[in-house]
Coordinates of C-alpha atoms and ligand atoms in Angstrom, one line a residue:
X139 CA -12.8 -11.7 24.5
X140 CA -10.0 -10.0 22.7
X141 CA -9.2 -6.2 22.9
X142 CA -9.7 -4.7 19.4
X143 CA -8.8 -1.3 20.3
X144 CA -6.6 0.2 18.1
X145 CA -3.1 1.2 19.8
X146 CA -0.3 3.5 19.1
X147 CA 2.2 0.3 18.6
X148 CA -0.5 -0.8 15.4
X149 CA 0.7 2.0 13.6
X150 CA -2.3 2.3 12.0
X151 CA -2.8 5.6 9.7
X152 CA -4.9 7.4 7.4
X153 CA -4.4 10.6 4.5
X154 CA -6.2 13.1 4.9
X155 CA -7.2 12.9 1.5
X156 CA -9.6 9.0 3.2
X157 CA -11.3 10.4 6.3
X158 CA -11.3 13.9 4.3
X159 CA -12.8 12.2 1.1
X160 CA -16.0 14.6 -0.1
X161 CA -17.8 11.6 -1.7
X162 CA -17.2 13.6 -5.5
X163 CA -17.2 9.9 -8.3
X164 CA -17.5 10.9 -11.6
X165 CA -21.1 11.0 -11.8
X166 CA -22.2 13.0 -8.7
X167 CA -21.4 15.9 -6.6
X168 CA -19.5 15.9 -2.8
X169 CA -22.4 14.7 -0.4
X170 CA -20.2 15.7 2.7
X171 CA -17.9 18.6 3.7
X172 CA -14.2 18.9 3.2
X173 CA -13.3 19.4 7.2
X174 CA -10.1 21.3 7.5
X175 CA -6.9 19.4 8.2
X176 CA -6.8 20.0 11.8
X177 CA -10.2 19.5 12.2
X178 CA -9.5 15.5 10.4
X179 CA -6.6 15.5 13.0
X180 CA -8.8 15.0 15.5
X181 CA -11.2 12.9 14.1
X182 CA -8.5 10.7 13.8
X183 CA -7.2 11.2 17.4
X184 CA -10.6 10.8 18.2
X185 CA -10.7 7.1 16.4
X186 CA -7.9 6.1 17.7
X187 CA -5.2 6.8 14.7
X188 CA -1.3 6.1 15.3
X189 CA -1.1 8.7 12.4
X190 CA -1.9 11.0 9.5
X191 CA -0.2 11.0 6.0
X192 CA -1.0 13.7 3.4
X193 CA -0.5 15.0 -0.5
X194 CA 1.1 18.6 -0.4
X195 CA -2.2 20.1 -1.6
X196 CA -4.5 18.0 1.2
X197 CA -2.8 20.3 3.4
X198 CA -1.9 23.0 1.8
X199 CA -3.5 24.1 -1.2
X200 CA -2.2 24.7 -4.5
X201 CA -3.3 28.0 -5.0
X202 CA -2.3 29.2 -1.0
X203 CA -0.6 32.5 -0.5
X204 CA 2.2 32.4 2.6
X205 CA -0.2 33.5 5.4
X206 CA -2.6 31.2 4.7
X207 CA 0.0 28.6 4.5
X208 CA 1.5 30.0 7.9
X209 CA -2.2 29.2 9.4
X210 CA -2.6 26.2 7.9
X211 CA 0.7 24.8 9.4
X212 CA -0.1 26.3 12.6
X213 CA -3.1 24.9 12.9
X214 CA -2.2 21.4 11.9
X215 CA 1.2 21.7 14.0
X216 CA -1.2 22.6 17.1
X217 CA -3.9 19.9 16.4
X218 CA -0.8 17.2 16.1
X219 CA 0.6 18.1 19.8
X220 CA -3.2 17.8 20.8
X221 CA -3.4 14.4 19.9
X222 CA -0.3 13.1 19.6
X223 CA -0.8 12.0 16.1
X224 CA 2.6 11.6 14.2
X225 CA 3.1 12.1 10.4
X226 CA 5.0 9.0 9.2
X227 CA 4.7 9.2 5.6
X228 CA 3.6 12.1 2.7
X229 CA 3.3 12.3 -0.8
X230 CA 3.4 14.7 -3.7
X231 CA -0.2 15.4 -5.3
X232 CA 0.9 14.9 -9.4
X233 CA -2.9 14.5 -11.0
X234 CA -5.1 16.7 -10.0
X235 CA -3.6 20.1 -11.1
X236 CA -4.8 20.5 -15.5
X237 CA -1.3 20.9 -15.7
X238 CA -0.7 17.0 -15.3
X239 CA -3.4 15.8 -17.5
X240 CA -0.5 13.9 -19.7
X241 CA 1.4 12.7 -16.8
X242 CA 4.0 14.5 -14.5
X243 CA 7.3 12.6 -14.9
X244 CA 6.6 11.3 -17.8
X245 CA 4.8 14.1 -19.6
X246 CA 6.0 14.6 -23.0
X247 CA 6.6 17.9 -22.1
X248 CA 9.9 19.3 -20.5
X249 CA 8.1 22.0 -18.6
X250 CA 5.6 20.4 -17.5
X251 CA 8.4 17.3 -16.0
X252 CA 10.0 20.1 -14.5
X253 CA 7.2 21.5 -12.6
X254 CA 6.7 18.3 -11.0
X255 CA 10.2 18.1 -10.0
X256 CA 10.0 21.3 -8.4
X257 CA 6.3 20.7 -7.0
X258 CA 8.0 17.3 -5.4
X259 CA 10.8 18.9 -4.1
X260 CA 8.7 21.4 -2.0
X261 CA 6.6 18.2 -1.3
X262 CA 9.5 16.4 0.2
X263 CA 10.6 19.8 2.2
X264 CA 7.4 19.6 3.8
X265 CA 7.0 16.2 4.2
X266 CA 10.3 16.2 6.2
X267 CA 9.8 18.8 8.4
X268 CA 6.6 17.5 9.9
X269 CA 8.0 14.5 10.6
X270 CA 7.8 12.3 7.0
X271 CA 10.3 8.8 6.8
X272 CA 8.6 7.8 4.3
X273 CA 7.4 9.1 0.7
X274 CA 5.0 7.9 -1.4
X275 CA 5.1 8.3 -5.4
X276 CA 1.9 7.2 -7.4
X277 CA 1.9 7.8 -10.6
X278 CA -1.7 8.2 -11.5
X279 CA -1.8 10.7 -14.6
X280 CA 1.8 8.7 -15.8
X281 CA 0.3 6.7 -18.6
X282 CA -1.8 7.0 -21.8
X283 CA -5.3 6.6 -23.5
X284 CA -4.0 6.6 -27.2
X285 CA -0.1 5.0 -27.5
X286 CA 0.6 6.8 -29.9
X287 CA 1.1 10.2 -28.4
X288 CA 4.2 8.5 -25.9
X289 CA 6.9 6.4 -26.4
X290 CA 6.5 3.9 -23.6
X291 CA 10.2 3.4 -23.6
X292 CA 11.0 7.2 -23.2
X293 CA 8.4 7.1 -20.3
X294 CA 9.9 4.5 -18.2
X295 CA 13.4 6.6 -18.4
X296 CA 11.9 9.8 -17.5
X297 CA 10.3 8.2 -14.8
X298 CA 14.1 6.8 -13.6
X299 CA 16.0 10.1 -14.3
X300 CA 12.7 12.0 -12.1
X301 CA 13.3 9.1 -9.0
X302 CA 17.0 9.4 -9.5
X303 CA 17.1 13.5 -9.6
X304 CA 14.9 13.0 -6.3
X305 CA 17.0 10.4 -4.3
X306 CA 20.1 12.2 -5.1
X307 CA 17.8 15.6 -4.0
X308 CA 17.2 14.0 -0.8
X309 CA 20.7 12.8 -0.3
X310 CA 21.8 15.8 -0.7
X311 CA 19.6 17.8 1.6
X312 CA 20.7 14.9 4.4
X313 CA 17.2 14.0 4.8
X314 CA 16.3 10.9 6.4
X315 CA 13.9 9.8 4.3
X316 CA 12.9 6.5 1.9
X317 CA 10.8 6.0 -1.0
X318 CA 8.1 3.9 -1.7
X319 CA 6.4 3.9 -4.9
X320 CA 2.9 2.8 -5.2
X321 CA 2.2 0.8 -8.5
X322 CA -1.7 0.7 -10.4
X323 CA -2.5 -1.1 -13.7
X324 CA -5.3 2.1 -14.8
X325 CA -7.6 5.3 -13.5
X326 CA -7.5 7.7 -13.8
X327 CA -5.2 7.1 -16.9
X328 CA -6.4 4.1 -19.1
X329 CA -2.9 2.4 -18.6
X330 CA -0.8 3.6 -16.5
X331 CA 2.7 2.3 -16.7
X332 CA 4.3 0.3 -13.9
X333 CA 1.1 -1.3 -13.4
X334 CA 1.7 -3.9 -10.4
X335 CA 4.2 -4.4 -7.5
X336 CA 6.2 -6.6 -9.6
X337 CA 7.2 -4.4 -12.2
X338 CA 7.8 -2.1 -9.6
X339 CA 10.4 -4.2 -8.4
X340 CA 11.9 -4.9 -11.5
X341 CA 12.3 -1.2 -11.9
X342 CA 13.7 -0.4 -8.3
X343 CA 17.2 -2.5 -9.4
X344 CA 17.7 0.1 -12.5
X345 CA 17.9 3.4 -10.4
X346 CA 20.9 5.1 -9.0
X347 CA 19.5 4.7 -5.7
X348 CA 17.6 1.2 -5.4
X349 CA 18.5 1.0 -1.6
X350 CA 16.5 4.1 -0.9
X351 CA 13.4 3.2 -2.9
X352 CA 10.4 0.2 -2.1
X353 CA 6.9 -0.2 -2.7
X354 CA 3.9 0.9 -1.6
X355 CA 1.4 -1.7 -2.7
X356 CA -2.4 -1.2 -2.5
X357 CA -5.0 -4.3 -1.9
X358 CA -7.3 -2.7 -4.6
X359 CA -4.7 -2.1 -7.3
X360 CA -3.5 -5.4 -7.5
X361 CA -7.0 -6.4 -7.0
X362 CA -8.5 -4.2 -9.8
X363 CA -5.8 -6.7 -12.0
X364 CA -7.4 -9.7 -10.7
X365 CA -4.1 -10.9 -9.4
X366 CA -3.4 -12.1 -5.8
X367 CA -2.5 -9.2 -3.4
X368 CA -1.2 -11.4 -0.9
X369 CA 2.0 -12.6 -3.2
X370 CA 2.3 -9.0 -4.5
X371 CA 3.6 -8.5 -1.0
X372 CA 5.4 -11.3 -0.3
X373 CA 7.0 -11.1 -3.7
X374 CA 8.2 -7.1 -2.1
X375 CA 8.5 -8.6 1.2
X376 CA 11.2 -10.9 0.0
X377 CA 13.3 -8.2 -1.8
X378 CA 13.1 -6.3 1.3
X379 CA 11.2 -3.8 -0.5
X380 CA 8.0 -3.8 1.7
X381 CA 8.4 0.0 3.0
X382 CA 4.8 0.8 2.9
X383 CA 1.4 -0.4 2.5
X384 CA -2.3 0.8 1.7
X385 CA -4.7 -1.2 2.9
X386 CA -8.4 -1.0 1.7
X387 CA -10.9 -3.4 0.0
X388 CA -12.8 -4.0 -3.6
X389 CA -14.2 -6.8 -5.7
X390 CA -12.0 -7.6 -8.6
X391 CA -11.6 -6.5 -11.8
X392 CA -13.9 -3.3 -11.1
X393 CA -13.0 0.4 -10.7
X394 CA -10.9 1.9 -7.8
X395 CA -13.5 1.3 -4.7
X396 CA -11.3 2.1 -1.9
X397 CA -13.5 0.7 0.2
X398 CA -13.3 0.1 4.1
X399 CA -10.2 -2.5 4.6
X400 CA -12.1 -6.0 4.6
X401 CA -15.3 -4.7 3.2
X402 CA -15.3 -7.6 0.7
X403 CA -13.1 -10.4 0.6
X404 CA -12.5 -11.3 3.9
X405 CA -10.4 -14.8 3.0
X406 CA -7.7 -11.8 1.4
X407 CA -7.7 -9.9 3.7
X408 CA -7.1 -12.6 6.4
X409 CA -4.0 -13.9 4.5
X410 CA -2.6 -10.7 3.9
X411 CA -3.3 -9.6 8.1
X412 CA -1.8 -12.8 8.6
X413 CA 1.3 -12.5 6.4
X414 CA 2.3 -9.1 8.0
X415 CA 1.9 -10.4 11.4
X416 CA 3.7 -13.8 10.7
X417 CA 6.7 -12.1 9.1
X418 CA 6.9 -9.2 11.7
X419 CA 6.4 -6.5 9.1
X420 CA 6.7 -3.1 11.3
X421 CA 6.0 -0.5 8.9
X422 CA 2.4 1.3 8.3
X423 CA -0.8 -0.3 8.3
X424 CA -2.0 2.6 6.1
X425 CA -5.7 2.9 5.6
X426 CA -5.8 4.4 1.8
X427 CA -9.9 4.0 1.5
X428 CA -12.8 6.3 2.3
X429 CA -16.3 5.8 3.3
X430 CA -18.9 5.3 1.1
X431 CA -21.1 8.1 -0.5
X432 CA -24.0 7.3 1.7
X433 CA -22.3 8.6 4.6
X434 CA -22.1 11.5 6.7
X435 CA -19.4 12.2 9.3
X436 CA -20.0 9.8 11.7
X437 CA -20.5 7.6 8.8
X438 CA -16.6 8.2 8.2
X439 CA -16.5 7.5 11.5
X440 CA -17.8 4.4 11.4
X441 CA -15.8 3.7 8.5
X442 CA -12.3 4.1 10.1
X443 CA -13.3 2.6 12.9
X444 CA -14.3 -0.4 11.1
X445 CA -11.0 -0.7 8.6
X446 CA -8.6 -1.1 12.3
X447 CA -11.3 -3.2 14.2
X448 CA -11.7 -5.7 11.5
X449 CA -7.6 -5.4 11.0
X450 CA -6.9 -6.6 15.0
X451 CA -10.1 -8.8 14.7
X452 CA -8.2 -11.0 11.7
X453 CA -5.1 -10.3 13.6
X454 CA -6.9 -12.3 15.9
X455 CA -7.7 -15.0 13.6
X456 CA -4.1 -15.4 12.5
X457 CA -3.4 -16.4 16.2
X458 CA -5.9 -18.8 16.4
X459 CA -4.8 -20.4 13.1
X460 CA -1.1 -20.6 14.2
X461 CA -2.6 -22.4 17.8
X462 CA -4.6 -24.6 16.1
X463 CA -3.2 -27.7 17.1
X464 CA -5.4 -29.7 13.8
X465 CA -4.3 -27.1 11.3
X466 CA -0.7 -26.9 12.5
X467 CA -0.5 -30.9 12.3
X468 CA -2.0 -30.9 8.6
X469 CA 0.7 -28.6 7.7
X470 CA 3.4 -30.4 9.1
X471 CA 2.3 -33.4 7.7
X472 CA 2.1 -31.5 4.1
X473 CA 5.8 -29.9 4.9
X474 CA 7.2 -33.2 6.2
X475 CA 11.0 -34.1 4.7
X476 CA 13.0 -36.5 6.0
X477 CA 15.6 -35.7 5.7
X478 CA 16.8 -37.9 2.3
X479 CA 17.1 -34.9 0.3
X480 CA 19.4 -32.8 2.5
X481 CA 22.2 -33.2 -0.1
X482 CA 20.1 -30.4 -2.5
X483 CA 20.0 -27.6 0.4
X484 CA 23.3 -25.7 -0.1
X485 CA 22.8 -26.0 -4.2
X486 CA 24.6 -27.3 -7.0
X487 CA 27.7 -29.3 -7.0
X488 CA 29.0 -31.8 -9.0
X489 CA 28.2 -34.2 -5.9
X490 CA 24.9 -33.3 -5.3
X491 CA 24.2 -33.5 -8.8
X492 CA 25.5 -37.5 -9.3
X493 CA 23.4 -37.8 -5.7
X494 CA 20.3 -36.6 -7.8
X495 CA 21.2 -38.5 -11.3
X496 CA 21.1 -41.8 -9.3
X497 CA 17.9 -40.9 -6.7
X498 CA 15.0 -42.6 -7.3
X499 CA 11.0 -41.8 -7.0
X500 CA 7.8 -43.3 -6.5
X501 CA 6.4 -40.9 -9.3
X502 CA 3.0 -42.4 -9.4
X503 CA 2.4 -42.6 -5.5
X504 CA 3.5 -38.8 -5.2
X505 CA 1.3 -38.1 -7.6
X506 CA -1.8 -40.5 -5.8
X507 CA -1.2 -38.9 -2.5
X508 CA -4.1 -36.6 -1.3
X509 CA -2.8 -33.6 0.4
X510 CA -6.1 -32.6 2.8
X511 CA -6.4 -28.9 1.6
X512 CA -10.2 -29.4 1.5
X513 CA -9.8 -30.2 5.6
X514 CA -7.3 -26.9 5.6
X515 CA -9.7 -24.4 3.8
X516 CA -12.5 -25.4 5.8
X517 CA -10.6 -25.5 9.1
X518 CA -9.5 -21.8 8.0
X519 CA -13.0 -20.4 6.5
X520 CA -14.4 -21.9 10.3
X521 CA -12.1 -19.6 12.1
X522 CA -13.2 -16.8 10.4
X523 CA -16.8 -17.3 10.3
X524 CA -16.1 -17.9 14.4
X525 CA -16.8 -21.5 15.0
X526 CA -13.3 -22.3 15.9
Ligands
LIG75 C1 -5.4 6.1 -5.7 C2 -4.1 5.9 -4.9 C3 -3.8 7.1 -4.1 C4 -2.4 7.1 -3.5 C5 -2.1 8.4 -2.9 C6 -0.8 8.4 -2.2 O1 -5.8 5.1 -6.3 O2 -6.0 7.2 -5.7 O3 -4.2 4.8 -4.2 O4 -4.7 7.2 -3.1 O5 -2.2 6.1 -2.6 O6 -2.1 9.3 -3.9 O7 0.2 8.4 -3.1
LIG76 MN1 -6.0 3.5 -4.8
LIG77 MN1 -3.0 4.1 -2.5

């Protein structure tokens, strides 16, 4: 029987803003207390976290005074050494506040773009100091409802000149520290621009710094598109742009349900597990979900619990589909060359291209040839319903 006990070498996180989650949707009150941030310290400890990532305001509120910011530090500093919990990543809380309510970077208002400069800038400070090598931007509140009140084009530049001001801030502070932004088609805005890892991409290769900035995609925001999560990331993945990732769960095409990582579509989340072990991705396996409104705190328990157990149990899957000695055969067969086309692998020349003018092919038998994937997908869907 395999061990599915979460380890430090994982690196499996949470915010404090997931295990903290109140259980507030838009239609009913928190059914469970806020716990302080030390206190969701050692919950996590206590589940067996590698980590804990936060928003300024999870941990320090927006309205603190310096003692109370003093305590709050003090506290969390404390409940860190008592568990050994690191911070690997933080982020900059840019929706919640009123004053956001058209967008941060992109508002349409100078003061307002400003404000979140500065409240970032503090962010990163902080971030930093407790340990941060990674920061997260999501733009929630950076989009529209009605088109007409932005210019879409002015938004994507503010948007560059606020990622640009802020690697060139963290340059010049001599922090070591990378970016990851985290894209999302809508909610709470009803478009929010840079809506999916691959515009995010595209983006990336037009700032200043586009070494110091990846992505930070999430299974549900790609998911609440309908599009396929799994070549989101490999798309990132490629570029070497993979700095970060939020795992969680949610049926397509409906709101942002955050739910526990492989609540839903198992056959995703398998690939996806798979992927990050096959390629020997070694950054975060951050947990950005929370546990359903039904639950109290053990329930939140239960929930993290549940989002790294099932993560090492498909972890577990993935081995047994790269030892499968009848799956591994069918995809050699259905990867088989032999060699007659090794004239195309360095590219285009003159040669090659005379090569290919004269080359002939059985179109029709290509074409005729079945390639098994029924035998594949079922081979796969019987290792994870464990009957292989
Ligand atoms: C969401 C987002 C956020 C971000 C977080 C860190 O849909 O609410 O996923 O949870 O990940 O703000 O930037
Ligand atoms: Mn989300
Ligand atoms: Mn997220």
């Amino acid at each position: 029987m395999a061990d599915y006990t979460p380890k430090p070498e994982h690196k499996f996180t949470f915010g404090l803003w997931t295990v903290g989650n109140p259980g507030r949707d838009p239609f009913g009150e928190p059914v469970r207390q806020r716990p302080q941030p030390h206190e969701l310290v050692h919950l996590l400890g206590e589940v067996g976290a590698y980590g804990v990532n936060f928003h300024d305001n999870d941990l320090v509120p927006i309205d603190a005074n310096p003692t109370e910011r003093d305590q709050i530090l003090k506290d969390f500093r404390q409940a860190l050494d008592a568990t050994g919990l690191v911070v690997p990543m933080a982020t900059t809380n840019l929706f919640a506040d009123p004053i956001f309510k058209d967008g941060a970077f992109t508002s349409n208002d100078v003061r307002v773009r400003a404000f979140a400069l500065q409240k970032t800038m503090q962010a990163i400070d902080l971030g930093v100091s407790l340990g941060a090598r990674t920061y997260v931007f999501w733009g929630g509140r950076e989009g529209t409802e009605i088109d007409a009140s932005k210019n879409p084009v002015d938004a994507i530049k503010r948007y560059r000149e606020a990622i640009n001001f802020l690697t060139a801030y963290v340059i010049d502070q001599g922090y070591d520290l990378k970016f990851a932004l985290e894209p999302k088609p809508n909610e709470p805005r009803s478009d929010i621009y840079l809506p999916t890892v691959g515009s995010l991409l595209a983006f990336i290769t037009t700032l200043d710094h586009p070494e110091m900035v990846g992505v930070n995609p999430e299974v549900a925001h790609e998911h609440m598109a309908g599009l396929n999560f799994l070549h989101a990331v490999a798309q990132a993945w490629e570029a070497g742009k993979l700095f970060h990732i939020d795992l969680n769960d949610q049926k397509f095409a409906r709101y942002d349900q955050d739910f526990r990582f492989g609540a839903e579509m198992i056959k995703q989340a398998f690939y996806l597990v798979k992927f990050l072990e096959d390629v020997g991705y070694t950054g975060m396996r951050h947990f950005d979900a929370h546990a359903y409104r039904t639950e109290d705190l053990e329930g939140v328990k239960d929930f993290a619990r549940g989002c790294m157990r099932t993560y090492l149990i498909l972890k577990d899957k993935a081995a047994r589909f790269n030892a499968d000695t009848e799956i591994q055969q069918l995809l050699a067969e259905i990867n088989a060359d032999d060699g007659s086309f090794s004239f195309l692998n360095d590219g285009f020349s003159p040669q090659a291209a005379q090569r290919l003018r004269e080359a002939s092919f059985d179109r029709p038998g290509l074409g005729a040839r079945g390639l098994a994937y029924e035998r594949l997908d079922q081979l796969t869907v019987e290792i994870l319903l464990g009957v292989r």
